[in-house]
C-alpha cells in the first residue's frame, strides 16, 4: 500500500466525519469554504498522484465530486447541518483546480 493511499483513506475518513457531525461539536471556523476547497483539493491531488492521467483520472475525480454531493445531501440528516450550494461549489472548485493542473504536473514530473 502506498503512502498516498494511506493518506487518502485517512483524509477521507476525517473529511466525512467533519462534514457529518452536528454543528455544535465543531469549533468556530473562520472560513469554512476555504476548508472545503482545501479538503477536496487534497483528496483530488492524492487521486492524481495514485491514478494514471487521462480518462481514468477524470472518472475518479468525477466520482469524488459525486461523493462531495452525497456528503452535502447527507448533511440534511444531521442536526444543525444542511445542504449548502456554496460548500458544494467550494468542493467542486478544489477538485477542478487539481483536474486542470494535473496534466501540467504529469508533463513536468
PDB file of C-alpha atoms in Angstrom:
ATOM      1  CA  UNK A   1       0.000   0.000   0.000  1.00  0.00           C
ATOM      2  CA  UNK A   2       1.431   3.357  -0.992  1.00  0.00           C
ATOM      3  CA  UNK A   3       1.648   6.327   1.336  1.00  0.00           C
ATOM      4  CA  UNK A   4      -0.736   8.235  -0.956  1.00  0.00           C
ATOM      5  CA  UNK A   5      -3.440   5.611  -0.455  1.00  0.00           C
ATOM      6  CA  UNK A   6      -2.988   5.617   3.320  1.00  0.00           C
ATOM      7  CA  UNK A   7      -3.196   9.425   3.470  1.00  0.00           C
ATOM      8  CA  UNK A   8      -6.172   9.385   1.062  1.00  0.00           C
ATOM      9  CA  UNK A   9      -8.095   6.924   3.238  1.00  0.00           C
ATOM     10  CA  UNK A  10      -7.297   8.757   6.487  1.00  0.00           C
ATOM     11  CA  UNK A  11      -8.175  12.126   4.943  1.00  0.00           C
ATOM     12  CA  UNK A  12     -11.421  10.727   3.547  1.00  0.00           C
ATOM     13  CA  UNK A  13     -12.470   9.411   6.958  1.00  0.00           C
ATOM     14  CA  UNK A  14     -11.560  12.730   8.591  1.00  0.00           C
ATOM     15  CA  UNK A  15     -13.371  14.824   5.992  1.00  0.00           C
ATOM     16  CA  UNK A  16     -16.524  12.694   6.050  1.00  0.00           C
ATOM     17  CA  UNK A  17     -16.545  12.746   9.862  1.00  0.00           C
ATOM     18  CA  UNK A  18     -16.010  16.505   9.938  1.00  0.00           C
ATOM     19  CA  UNK A  19     -18.798  17.082   7.442  1.00  0.00           C
ATOM     20  CA  UNK A  20     -21.327  14.797   9.112  1.00  0.00           C
ATOM     21  CA  UNK A  21     -21.062  15.648  12.811  1.00  0.00           C
ATOM     22  CA  UNK A  22     -23.543  18.063  14.388  1.00  0.00           C
ATOM     23  CA  UNK A  23     -22.551  21.712  14.064  1.00  0.00           C
ATOM     24  CA  UNK A  24     -22.280  22.258  17.816  1.00  0.00           C
ATOM     25  CA  UNK A  25     -19.497  19.648  18.008  1.00  0.00           C
ATOM     26  CA  UNK A  26     -17.280  21.755  15.760  1.00  0.00           C
ATOM     27  CA  UNK A  27     -15.164  24.732  16.805  1.00  0.00           C
ATOM     28  CA  UNK A  28     -15.953  28.077  15.174  1.00  0.00           C
ATOM     29  CA  UNK A  29     -14.388  28.102  11.725  1.00  0.00           C
ATOM     30  CA  UNK A  30     -13.046  31.327  10.204  1.00  0.00           C
ATOM     31  CA  UNK A  31     -13.670  30.347   6.578  1.00  0.00           C
ATOM     32  CA  UNK A  32     -15.349  27.015   6.018  1.00  0.00           C
ATOM     33  CA  UNK A  33     -15.444  27.487   2.228  1.00  0.00           C
ATOM     34  CA  UNK A  34     -11.644  27.580   2.163  1.00  0.00           C
ATOM     35  CA  UNK A  35     -11.605  24.390   4.237  1.00  0.00           C
ATOM     36  CA  UNK A  36     -13.968  22.711   1.748  1.00  0.00           C
ATOM     37  CA  UNK A  37     -11.757  23.830  -1.155  1.00  0.00           C
ATOM     38  CA  UNK A  38      -8.575  22.565   0.531  1.00  0.00           C
ATOM     39  CA  UNK A  39     -10.090  19.293   1.759  1.00  0.00           C
ATOM     40  CA  UNK A  40     -11.441  18.190  -1.600  1.00  0.00           C
ATOM     41  CA  UNK A  41      -8.429  19.629  -3.392  1.00  0.00           C
ATOM     42  CA  UNK A  42      -6.224  17.430  -1.191  1.00  0.00           C
ATOM     43  CA  UNK A  43      -8.281  14.332  -1.985  1.00  0.00           C
ATOM     44  CA  UNK A  44      -8.158  15.166  -5.691  1.00  0.00           C
ATOM     45  CA  UNK A  45      -4.401  15.744  -5.540  1.00  0.00           C
ATOM     46  CA  UNK A  46      -3.864  12.379  -3.875  1.00  0.00           C
ATOM     47  CA  UNK A  47      -6.021  10.724  -6.534  1.00  0.00           C
ATOM     48  CA  UNK A  48      -3.997  12.454  -9.248  1.00  0.00           C
ATOM     49  CA  UNK A  49      -0.810  11.006  -7.741  1.00  0.00           C
ATOM     50  CA  UNK A  50      -2.229   7.478  -7.483  1.00  0.00           C
ATOM     51  CA  UNK A  51      -4.140   7.170 -10.752  1.00  0.00           C
ATOM     52  CA  UNK A  52      -2.669   7.444 -14.228  1.00  0.00           C
ATOM     53  CA  UNK A  53      -3.835  10.513 -16.132  1.00  0.00           C
ATOM     54  CA  UNK A  54      -6.432  10.583 -18.870  1.00  0.00           C
ATOM     55  CA  UNK A  55      -9.957   9.312 -18.655  1.00  0.00           C
ATOM     56  CA  UNK A  56      -9.267   7.110 -15.602  1.00  0.00           C
ATOM     57  CA  UNK A  57      -8.279  10.151 -13.547  1.00  0.00           C
ATOM     58  CA  UNK A  58     -11.240  12.115 -14.892  1.00  0.00           C
ATOM     59  CA  UNK A  59     -13.575   9.303 -13.878  1.00  0.00           C
ATOM     60  CA  UNK A  60     -12.054   9.156 -10.369  1.00  0.00           C
ATOM     61  CA  UNK A  61     -12.380  12.932  -9.968  1.00  0.00           C
ATOM     62  CA  UNK A  62     -15.989  12.755 -11.145  1.00  0.00           C
ATOM     63  CA  UNK A  63     -16.579  10.070  -8.501  1.00  0.00           C
ATOM     64  CA  UNK A  64     -15.025  12.358  -5.896  1.00  0.00           C
ATOM     65  CA  UNK A  65     -17.388  15.125  -6.982  1.00  0.00           C
ATOM     66  CA  UNK A  66     -20.294  12.686  -6.593  1.00  0.00           C
ATOM     67  CA  UNK A  67     -19.071  11.803  -3.098  1.00  0.00           C
ATOM     68  CA  UNK A  68     -18.922  15.509  -2.226  1.00  0.00           C
ATOM     69  CA  UNK A  69     -22.517  15.909  -3.410  1.00  0.00           C
ATOM     70  CA  UNK A  70     -23.609  12.885  -1.373  1.00  0.00           C
ATOM     71  CA  UNK A  71     -21.959  14.295   1.752  1.00  0.00           C
ATOM     72  CA  UNK A  72     -23.761  17.609   1.254  1.00  0.00           C
ATOM     73  CA  UNK A  73     -27.095  15.792   0.814  1.00  0.00           C
ATOM     74  CA  UNK A  74     -26.486  13.659   3.920  1.00  0.00           C
ATOM     75  CA  UNK A  75     -25.899  16.810   5.970  1.00  0.00           C
ATOM     76  CA  UNK A  76     -29.667  17.357   5.838  1.00  0.00           C
ATOM     77  CA  UNK A  77     -29.975  14.364   8.204  1.00  0.00           C
ATOM     78  CA  UNK A  78     -27.556  15.833  10.777  1.00  0.00           C
ATOM     79  CA  UNK A  79     -28.882  18.205  13.473  1.00  0.00           C
ATOM     80  CA  UNK A  80     -27.772  21.774  12.819  1.00  0.00           C
ATOM     81  CA  UNK A  81     -26.443  20.993   9.330  1.00  0.00           C
ATOM     82  CA  UNK A  82     -27.974  21.468   5.890  1.00  0.00           C
ATOM     83  CA  UNK A  83     -27.108  21.231   2.222  1.00  0.00           C
ATOM     84  CA  UNK A  84     -25.213  24.305   1.054  1.00  0.00           C
ATOM     85  CA  UNK A  85     -24.579  25.110  -2.596  1.00  0.00           C
ATOM     86  CA  UNK A  86     -21.638  27.319  -1.634  1.00  0.00           C
ATOM     87  CA  UNK A  87     -19.974  24.402   0.156  1.00  0.00           C
ATOM     88  CA  UNK A  88     -20.593  22.246  -2.912  1.00  0.00           C
ATOM     89  CA  UNK A  89     -19.118  24.956  -5.135  1.00  0.00           C
ATOM     90  CA  UNK A  90     -16.011  25.106  -2.931  1.00  0.00           C
ATOM     91  CA  UNK A  91     -15.706  21.301  -3.076  1.00  0.00           C
ATOM     92  CA  UNK A  92     -16.024  21.381  -6.864  1.00  0.00           C
ATOM     93  CA  UNK A  93     -13.533  24.239  -7.166  1.00  0.00           C
ATOM     94  CA  UNK A  94     -10.919  22.285  -5.196  1.00  0.00           C
ATOM     95  CA  UNK A  95     -11.414  19.238  -7.404  1.00  0.00           C
ATOM     96  CA  UNK A  96     -11.460  21.313 -10.607  1.00  0.00           C
ATOM     97  CA  UNK A  97      -8.253  23.122  -9.683  1.00  0.00           C
ATOM     98  CA  UNK A  98      -6.434  19.810  -9.404  1.00  0.00           C
ATOM     99  CA  UNK A  99      -8.123  18.488 -12.558  1.00  0.00           C
ATOM    100  CA  UNK A 100      -6.872  21.487 -14.524  1.00  0.00           C
ATOM    101  CA  UNK A 101      -3.366  21.370 -13.062  1.00  0.00           C
ATOM    102  CA  UNK A 102      -2.863  17.578 -13.123  1.00  0.00           C
ATOM    103  CA  UNK A 103      -1.936  17.380 -16.827  1.00  0.00           C
ATOM    104  CA  UNK A 104       0.733  20.027 -16.279  1.00  0.00           C
ATOM    105  CA  UNK A 105       2.093  18.189 -13.267  1.00  0.00           C
ATOM    106  CA  UNK A 106       2.214  14.889 -15.169  1.00  0.00           C
ATOM    107  CA  UNK A 107       4.061  16.604 -18.010  1.00  0.00           C
ATOM    108  CA  UNK A 108       6.781  18.001 -15.757  1.00  0.00           C
ATOM    109  CA  UNK A 109       7.177  15.202 -13.180  1.00  0.00           C
TER     110      UNK A 109
END
